[in-house]
C-alpha positions as a printed NumPy array, in Angstrom:
array([[112.033,  86.44 , 115.536],
       [109.661,  83.907, 117.042],
       [109.215,  80.84 , 114.874],
       [106.106,  81.405, 112.688],
       [104.882,  79.5  , 109.658],
       [103.946,  81.482, 106.58 ],
       [100.313,  80.484, 107.148],
       [100.451,  81.69 , 110.758],
       [101.773,  85.075, 109.653],
       [ 98.851,  85.449, 107.253],
       [ 96.412,  84.568, 110.012],
       [ 97.936,  87.028, 112.483],
       [ 97.968,  89.976, 110.069],
       [ 94.506,  89.153, 108.718],
       [ 95.897,  88.713, 105.218],
       [ 96.063,  85.991, 102.611],
       [ 98.735,  83.996, 100.815],
       [ 99.47 ,  84.509,  97.165],
       [ 99.75 ,  81.428,  94.953],
       [103.488,  81.005,  95.536],
       [103.105,  81.315,  99.294],
       [100.347,  78.721,  99.369],
       [102.89 ,  76.211,  98.117],
       [105.122,  76.89 , 101.152],
       [102.413,  77.63 , 103.741],
       [104.128,  75.521, 106.408],
       [107.619,  76.96 , 105.841],
       [108.999,  78.611, 108.98 ],
       [110.173,  82.19 , 109.402],
       [112.869,  82.086, 112.081],
       [115.11 ,  85.127, 111.452],
       [114.419,  88.858, 111.949],
       [112.141,  90.881, 109.697],
       [113.951,  93.406, 107.515],
       [113.015,  96.347, 105.26 ],
       [116.452,  96.405, 103.65 ],
       [117.006,  93.408, 101.382],
       [120.766,  93.766, 101.945],
       [120.333,  92.866, 105.636],
       [118.339,  89.679, 105.108],
       [119.408,  86.433, 106.74 ],
       [118.323,  82.909, 105.819],
       [114.878,  82.457, 107.328],
       [113.983,  86.174, 107.36 ],
       [110.724,  87.912, 106.531],
       [111.121,  90.697, 103.979],
       [108.936,  93.767, 104.565],
       [108.004,  95.264, 101.189],
       [107.565,  98.881, 102.25 ],
       [106.856, 101.52 ,  99.595],
       [108.974, 104.63 , 100.227],
       [109.476, 108.007,  98.643],
       [112.214, 106.842,  96.273],
       [111.965, 103.051,  96.057],
       [109.261, 100.443,  96.566],
       [110.157,  97.307,  98.475],
       [107.71 ,  95.347,  96.357],
       [110.194,  95.699,  93.475],
       [112.8  ,  93.764,  95.475],
       [110.594,  90.823,  96.453],
       [112.22 ,  88.266,  94.171],
       [115.762,  89.313,  95.072],
       [114.806,  89.145,  98.769],
       [113.864,  85.482,  98.368],
       [117.158,  84.86 ,  96.593],
       [118.926,  86.493,  99.571],
       [117.37 ,  84.009, 101.975],
       [113.976,  85.429, 102.941],
       [111.266,  82.813, 103.351],
       [108.478,  85.117, 102.19 ],
       [107.458,  88.736, 101.771],
       [104.988,  90.858, 103.725],
       [103.361,  92.922, 100.992],
       [100.386,  95.096, 100.131],
       [ 99.827,  93.579,  96.691],
       [100.896,  90.538,  94.747],
       [104.56 ,  90.159,  93.822],
       [106.682,  87.636,  91.954],
       [107.626,  85.787,  95.151],
       [105.918,  83.954,  98.034],
       [104.025,  86.664,  99.889],
       [101.583,  87.326, 102.692],
       [ 99.269,  90.014, 101.321],
       [ 98.115,  92.484, 103.967],
       [ 94.545,  93.8  , 103.916],
       [ 93.979,  97.507, 103.258],
       [ 94.775,  99.704, 106.239],
       [ 91.985, 101.023, 108.413],
       [ 91.851, 104.061, 110.684],
       [ 94.184, 107.058, 110.709],
       [ 97.467, 107.143, 108.812],
       [100.748, 107.079, 110.708],
       [101.893, 110.562, 109.73 ],
       [105.423, 109.265, 109.084],
       [105.667, 110.559, 105.538],
       [104.556, 107.143, 104.266],
       [101.006, 107.995, 103.313],
       [100.659, 105.709, 100.302],
       [ 97.871, 103.171, 100.968],
       [100.275, 100.304, 100.272],
       [102.707, 101.611, 102.901],
       [ 99.918, 101.975, 105.434],
       [ 98.726,  98.429, 104.774],
       [102.209,  96.994, 105.292],
       [102.831,  99.035, 108.463],
       [ 99.517,  97.918, 109.924],
       [100.258,  94.302, 109.022],
       [103.698,  94.594, 110.614],
       [102.13 ,  95.974, 113.79 ],
       [ 99.652,  93.095, 113.986],
       [102.463,  90.6  , 113.546],
       [104.48 ,  92.264, 116.311],
       [101.514,  92.16 , 118.672],
       [101.009,  88.499, 117.79 ],
       [104.599,  87.794, 118.794],
       [104.196,  89.609, 122.14 ],
       [101.011,  87.68 , 122.897],
       [102.753,  84.358, 122.281],
       [105.852,  85.146, 124.378],
       [104.476,  84.544, 127.852],
       [107.914,  84.989, 129.416],
       [108.416,  88.443, 127.862],
       [108.343,  91.567, 130.044],
       [107.858,  94.787, 128.081],
       [109.446,  97.905, 129.572],
       [108.178, 101.088, 127.904],
       [110.206, 104.318, 128.079],
       [109.122, 107.838, 127.19 ],
       [109.982, 111.441, 127.987],
       [110.809, 114.711, 126.288],
       [114.556, 114.128, 126.627],
       [116.816, 111.19 , 127.339],
       [114.605, 108.365, 126.018],
       [117.244, 106.647, 123.928],
       [120.047, 106.998, 126.478],
       [117.82 , 105.635, 129.235],
       [116.542, 102.813, 127.034],
       [120.142, 101.775, 126.489],
       [120.977, 101.913, 130.212],
       [117.875,  99.881, 131.089],
       [119.01 ,  97.265, 128.569],
       [122.438,  97.053, 130.208],
       [120.743,  96.493, 133.566],
       [118.203,  93.906, 132.398],
       [120.854,  91.939, 130.519],
       [122.214,  90.965, 133.925],
       [119.089,  88.806, 134.352],
       [118.355,  87.464, 130.885],
       [118.204,  87.974, 127.094],
       [117.093,  91.517, 126.321],
       [116.085,  93.261, 123.088],
       [116.712,  97.006, 122.791],
       [118.298,  97.906, 119.442],
       [120.609, 100.948, 119.339],
       [119.104, 104.141, 118.006],
       [115.577, 105.509, 118.133],
       [113.174, 102.901, 116.77 ],
       [110.321, 104.568, 118.59 ],
       [107.4  , 105.143, 116.202],
       [104.712, 103.126, 114.405],
       [107.34 , 101.708, 112.062],
       [110.311, 101.324, 114.387],
       [108.295,  99.827, 117.23 ],
       [107.085,  96.662, 115.445],
       [110.499,  96.313, 113.799],
       [112.02 ,  96.293, 117.294],
       [109.446,  93.876, 118.704],
       [110.175,  91.397, 115.915],
       [113.79 ,  91.108, 117.133],
       [112.421,  89.08 , 120.061],
       [112.346,  85.294, 120.087],
       [111.37 ,  82.484, 122.44 ],
       [114.413,  83.143, 124.657],
       [113.893,  86.893, 125.051],
       [112.945,  87.829, 128.604],
       [112.904,  91.625, 128.303],
       [111.95 ,  94.067, 125.567],
       [112.888,  97.694, 126.195],
       [110.611,  99.74 , 123.96 ],
       [111.277, 103.443, 123.458],
       [107.985, 105.218, 122.705],
       [107.778, 108.632, 121.083],
       [104.83 , 110.81 , 120.109],
       [104.082, 113.506, 117.577],
       [100.683, 114.144, 119.098],
       [ 98.116, 112.946, 121.604],
       [ 97.121, 109.33 , 121.039],
       [100.356, 108.166, 119.415],
       [101.865, 106.489, 122.47 ],
       [ 98.519, 104.826, 123.186],
       [ 98.75 , 103.214, 119.73 ],
       [102.301, 102.059, 120.36 ],
       [101.272, 100.409, 123.619],
       [ 98.745,  98.366, 121.648],
       [101.667,  96.893, 119.698],
       [103.762,  96.15 , 122.804],
       [101.69 ,  96.448, 126.004],
       [104.056,  97.449, 128.82 ],
       [104.345,  95.72 , 132.172],
       [106.694,  98.456, 133.388],
       [106.323, 102.047, 132.171],
       [109.134, 104.568, 132.684],
       [108.418, 108.3  , 132.262],
       [111.468, 110.57 , 132.434],
       [110.338, 114.169, 132.022],
       [107.923, 116.544, 130.349],
       [109.712, 119.398, 128.606],
       [109.233, 121.644, 125.607],
       [110.556, 119.304, 122.903],
       [107.984, 119.093, 120.079],
       [106.067, 121.999, 121.58 ],
       [105.202, 123.127, 118.064],
       [103.327, 119.876, 117.474],
       [101.564, 119.69 , 120.839],
       [100.803, 123.349, 121.526],
       [101.504, 123.266, 125.28 ],
       [103.428, 121.43 , 127.961],
       [100.107, 120.242, 129.336],
       [ 99.367, 118.474, 126.058],
       [102.829, 116.905, 126.091],
       [102.079, 115.563, 129.571],
       [ 98.774, 114.124, 128.348],
       [100.601, 112.3  , 125.54 ],
       [103.462, 110.989, 127.69 ],
       [101.027, 109.84 , 130.365],
       [ 99.394, 107.454, 127.908],
       [102.264, 105.109, 128.729],
       [101.163, 104.721, 132.361],
       [ 97.506, 104.559, 131.382],
       [ 98.316, 101.463, 129.334],
       [ 99.57 ,  99.522, 132.362],
       [ 97.604,  96.598, 133.773],
       [ 96.607,  96.819, 137.426],
       [ 99.522,  94.583, 138.373],
       [102.002,  96.659, 136.354],
       [104.449,  99.273, 137.621],
       [104.871, 102.941, 136.729],
       [108.418, 104.242, 137.254],
       [108.094, 108.011, 137.604],
       [110.516, 110.913, 138.037],
       [109.706, 112.546, 141.377],
       [111.704, 115.623, 140.361],
       [109.351, 116.523, 137.483],
       [105.972, 117.88 , 138.577],
       [104.148, 116.78 , 135.419],
       [105.551, 113.251, 135.656],
       [104.843, 113.017, 139.382],
       [101.203, 113.852, 138.699],
       [100.871, 110.869, 136.352],
       [100.47 , 108.623, 139.392],
       [ 96.81 , 109.646, 139.353],
       [ 96.358, 108.255, 135.837],
       [ 96.95 , 104.579, 136.61 ],
       [ 95.811, 101.84 , 138.955],
       [ 99.244, 100.262, 138.704],
       [101.763, 100.552, 141.517],
       [103.954, 103.67 , 141.269],
       [107.665, 103.744, 142.059],
       [109.461, 107.092, 142.208],
       [113.106, 107.949, 141.591],
       [114.944, 111.183, 142.329],
       [118.307, 112.899, 142.292],
       [117.019, 115.436, 144.796],
       [114.854, 113.723, 147.429],
       [115.527, 110.819, 149.773],
       [111.757, 110.355, 149.963],
       [111.843, 108.59 , 146.601],
       [111.901, 104.816, 146.365],
       [115.17 , 104.978, 144.418],
       [117.519, 107.937, 144.834],
       [121.12 , 109.074, 144.562],
       [123.457, 110.802, 146.988],
       [127.089, 111.891, 146.874],
       [127.091, 112.665, 143.145],
       [130.628, 113.391, 141.918],
       [131.896, 113.995, 138.376],
       [135.332, 113.012, 137.122],
       [137.485, 115.133, 134.814],
       [135.289, 114.375, 131.775],
       [131.952, 114.608, 133.641],
       [131.396, 110.892, 134.204],
       [129.263, 110.614, 137.33 ],
       [129.759, 108.479, 140.41 ],
       [127.109, 108.286, 143.112],
       [125.609, 106.188, 145.868],
       [122.451, 104.367, 144.779],
       [119.778, 103.917, 147.469],
       [116.791, 101.565, 147.284],
       [114.842,  99.635, 149.908],
       [117.068, 100.804, 152.739],
       [120.187,  99.435, 150.998],
       [122.913, 101.425, 149.267],
       [125.566, 100.563, 146.697],
       [128.21 , 102.665, 144.899],
       [127.881, 103.274, 141.159],
       [130.41 , 104.648, 138.703],
       [128.969, 105.418, 135.263],
       [130.946, 105.331, 132.039],
       [128.635, 107.778, 130.25 ],
       [129.016, 111.529, 130.384],
       [127.05 , 114.307, 132.047],
       [125.427, 114.729, 135.428],
       [122.009, 114.343, 133.815],
       [122.877, 110.676, 133.261],
       [122.417, 110.087, 137.003],
       [118.675, 110.611, 136.649],
       [118.619, 108.295, 133.63 ],
       [120.528, 105.671, 135.624],
       [118.074, 105.93 , 138.524],
       [115.182, 105.332, 136.143],
       [117.001, 102.253, 134.839],
       [117.724, 101.076, 138.363],
       [114.084, 101.389, 139.373],
       [112.97 ,  99.506, 136.264],
       [115.496,  96.763, 136.919],
       [114.434,  96.335, 140.526],
       [110.787,  96.11 , 139.49 ],
       [111.741,  93.492, 136.894],
       [113.082,  91.316, 139.707],
       [116.801,  92.099, 139.713],
       [118.789,  92.525, 142.905],
       [120.398,  95.839, 143.739],
       [123.797,  94.246, 143.128],
       [122.732,  93.104, 139.653],
       [121.44 ,  96.593, 138.927],
       [124.714,  98.18 , 140.031],
       [126.701,  95.741, 137.897],
       [124.651,  96.711, 134.852],
       [125.023, 100.426, 135.543],
       [128.769, 100.181, 136.058],
       [129.239,  98.134, 132.888],
       [127.078, 100.308, 130.637],
       [128.72 , 102.144, 127.763],
       [126.952, 104.315, 125.201],
       [125.259, 102.187, 122.521],
       [123.469, 104.752, 120.367],
       [125.7  , 107.076, 118.381],
       [126.018, 110.865, 118.607],
       [124.605, 111.041, 122.113],
       [127.215, 112.479, 124.478],
       [130.013, 110.69 , 122.615],
       [133.281, 111.938, 124.07 ],
       [136.529, 111.829, 122.098],
       [139.89 , 113.184, 123.23 ],
       [142.595, 113.948, 120.658],
       [146.293, 113.258, 121.349],
       [146.815, 116.983, 122.043],
       [144.134, 116.898, 124.771],
       [141.311, 118.566, 122.821],
       [138.044, 116.914, 123.865],
       [134.967, 116.798, 121.642],
       [131.509, 116.05 , 123.068],
       [129.358, 114.922, 120.157],
       [125.701, 115.243, 121.203],
       [124.402, 116.055, 117.756],
       [121.705, 113.415, 117.327],
       [118.877, 115.459, 118.817],
       [118.283, 118.724, 120.624],
       [115.756, 120.518, 122.806],
       [116.077, 123.148, 125.548],
       [116.384, 120.521, 128.294],
       [119.114, 118.509, 126.577],
       [121.018, 121.616, 125.435],
       [121.301, 122.814, 129.027],
       [122.403, 119.358, 130.168],
       [125.046, 119.26 , 127.426],
       [126.289, 122.738, 128.27 ],
       [126.604, 121.764, 131.931],
       [128.792, 118.781, 130.944],
       [130.857, 121.073, 128.693],
       [131.378, 123.658, 131.412],
       [132.336, 121.079, 134.029],
       [134.801, 119.29 , 131.749],
       [136.506, 122.545, 130.765],
       [136.636, 123.801, 134.371],
       [138.482, 120.639, 135.436],
       [141.383, 121.502, 133.114],
       [143.915, 124.23 , 133.548],
       [143.786, 126.856, 130.787],
       [141.017, 125.035, 128.884],
       [138.418, 126.959, 126.931],
       [134.852, 125.81 , 126.372],
       [133.321, 125.896, 122.89 ],
       [129.61 , 125.482, 122.216],
       [128.875, 124.682, 118.571],
       [125.102, 124.988, 118.396],
       [122.547, 124.458, 115.664],
       [118.848, 125.047, 115.898],
       [116.439, 123.043, 118.034],
       [113.527, 121.807, 115.948],
       [109.792, 121.573, 116.544],
       [109.471, 124.298, 119.194],
       [106.544, 126.094, 117.544],
       [105.815, 129.768, 118.062],
       [108.266, 129.98 , 120.967],
       [111.225, 128.777, 118.917],
       [113.051, 132.105, 118.616],
       [112.647, 132.976, 122.29 ],
       [113.712, 129.467, 123.342],
       [116.918, 129.875, 121.347],
       [117.565, 133.32 , 122.776],
       [116.979, 131.974, 126.293],
       [119.868, 129.546, 125.896],
       [122.203, 132.532, 126.143],
       [121.395, 132.924, 129.84 ],
       [122.668, 129.385, 130.415],
       [125.765, 130.076, 128.324],
       [126.507, 133.072, 130.547],
       [125.791, 131.291, 133.827],
       [128.138, 128.465, 132.874],
       [130.816, 130.874, 131.59 ],
       [131.034, 129.249, 128.169],
       [133.961, 130.926, 126.432],
       [133.072, 130.667, 122.768],
       [129.854, 130.105, 120.855],
       [129.629, 129.067, 117.214],
       [126.058, 129.418, 115.954],
       [125.413, 127.317, 112.856],
       [122.697, 128.136, 110.331],
       [121.192, 131.216, 108.756],
       [117.663, 131.058, 110.131],
       [115.53 , 133.135, 112.527],
       [116.185, 130.814, 115.469],
       [119.961, 131.012, 115.288],
       [119.851, 134.725, 114.525],
       [117.872, 135.183, 117.742],
       [120.563, 133.3  , 119.67 ],
       [123.368, 135.3  , 118.037],
       [121.645, 138.619, 118.719],
       [121.13 , 137.71 , 122.384],
       [124.728, 136.518, 122.783],
       [126.07 , 139.64 , 121.094],
       [123.96 , 141.861, 123.344],
       [125.356, 140.003, 126.352],
       [128.91 , 140.71 , 125.215],
       [129.762, 137.069, 124.531],
       [132.295, 135.761, 122.015],
       [130.018, 134.451, 119.278],
       [130.441, 133.643, 115.6  ],
       [127.589, 133.034, 113.162],
       [128.417, 130.576, 110.377],
       [126.213, 129.251, 107.578],
       [126.883, 125.51 , 107.793],
       [128.725, 122.623, 109.417],
       [131.797, 122.966, 107.191],
       [132.213, 126.607, 108.156],
       [131.719, 125.73 , 111.82 ],
       [134.457, 123.102, 111.681],
       [136.807, 125.587, 109.992],
       [136.07 , 128.247, 112.616],
       [136.806, 125.892, 115.496],
       [139.855, 124.27 , 113.895],
       [141.453, 127.635, 113.099],
       [141.49 , 128.771, 116.72 ],
       [141.403, 125.676, 118.891],
       [144.102, 125.097, 121.487],
       [145.274, 121.969, 123.306],
       [143.002, 120.954, 126.216],
       [140.018, 122.931, 124.851],
       [136.603, 121.248, 125.121],
       [133.986, 121.436, 122.35 ],
       [130.298, 120.548, 122.547],
       [128.46 , 119.956, 119.267],
       [124.692, 120.115, 119.774],
       [121.723, 120.471, 117.406],
       [118.653, 118.701, 116.156],
       [119.335, 115.762, 113.87 ],
       [118.069, 117.637, 110.811],
       [121.076, 119.984, 111.085],
       [123.574, 117.088, 110.648],
       [126.216, 118.788, 112.788],
       [127.957, 115.506, 113.612],
       [130.314, 116.282, 110.737],
       [131.708, 119.132, 112.85 ],
       [132.61 , 116.7  , 115.601],
       [134.105, 114.26 , 113.1  ],
       [136.264, 116.884, 111.406],
       [137.547, 118.427, 114.636],
       [138.186, 115.017, 116.213],
       [140.264, 114.003, 113.181],
       [142.435, 117.065, 113.708]])
């Protein structure tokens, strides 16, 4: 974290020091902010966040003992603390509705914005989309690291709590912050851009993920487009030419627009000669500015080419050369767990663990990688272990049933549908009607048993579901043999 005194933190968040903090007002906070007292380093700031089961305020004293300089709190504690003012405006909607939690989150956001404002060398790259945000954020980080210190923590720290936490990983040496921005409704991304105003905004796609919260794809596009609306006039919007709703966002900003594409050579950055290896790792020729360079990715699935092009465009706009961009792309390995993680057992069975999140777009991409990997092996069978996709609203059952058409087109051999709920029953009924091999099981344990009982060497298994289904245990059990 940037070097702040305790008094400066109070000034930035609009709070006040308690009596103990007044005695150390000039003490410096130099290490990252943490919610978990077990992760504190000497010089840290402890964030006393009230949760459903525990209240961080109760750990204030032990946090100081662990090395924290002071505590960011909503009320007085038995430790040096910056006391945040009561929260104003709408609540975050993160399940942390207690006024104390809202006060701390708002104070944390103000502190993060204060850090961004003081880091004149920092370039913020914002990333959003209905699918692929985290994977693309990670690839962008691998590219930008070729030019300088970059902050982009693994995982999905992409909301009103995760965003300031991520920002506060930056320090005086950080040149690039890659900020993943998610939304549960219109206006949410706009709020996130107030915490970390982007200089480069990357929009990947507009799909049907979270359709139940937004009501329509048009509303999703409105929300995602808030990222380009936040750009200054001298900023850059990196937009997916292959997505009509993203392409149209060019009209929502005065910033310069740069387009990328896997389909059109009219884009500013595009790919040709896409080839997949035996486990669906793509190679392609990257084109930009009349120059071309070969790229060989170490991540899995043809859909990663589009993610890599977005990262390449962002890197070029951040001032990197095409050679630096290619080096970053070639060196990138998956950083965030349970996203197209590929494991091959000694007997040749391959497990594709893509269980962190799920929506119709990402399911089809995962199934395509499954089908290709199985087709490259003699006598291999393809297994799709699928759990429900969350937050699809009134169309949820039909969206699940529609996946069967993709399963048929890709000639997926076996389908294990996990969960006794209307969505998975709709998928099972459609697969049964289509004459597919399908088994309905109640939970992850039963799914793992079903696969393990019938799996053969060289088979390929995809595990895919929304995070709430916790199907990664299927991948773990099958991978362990």
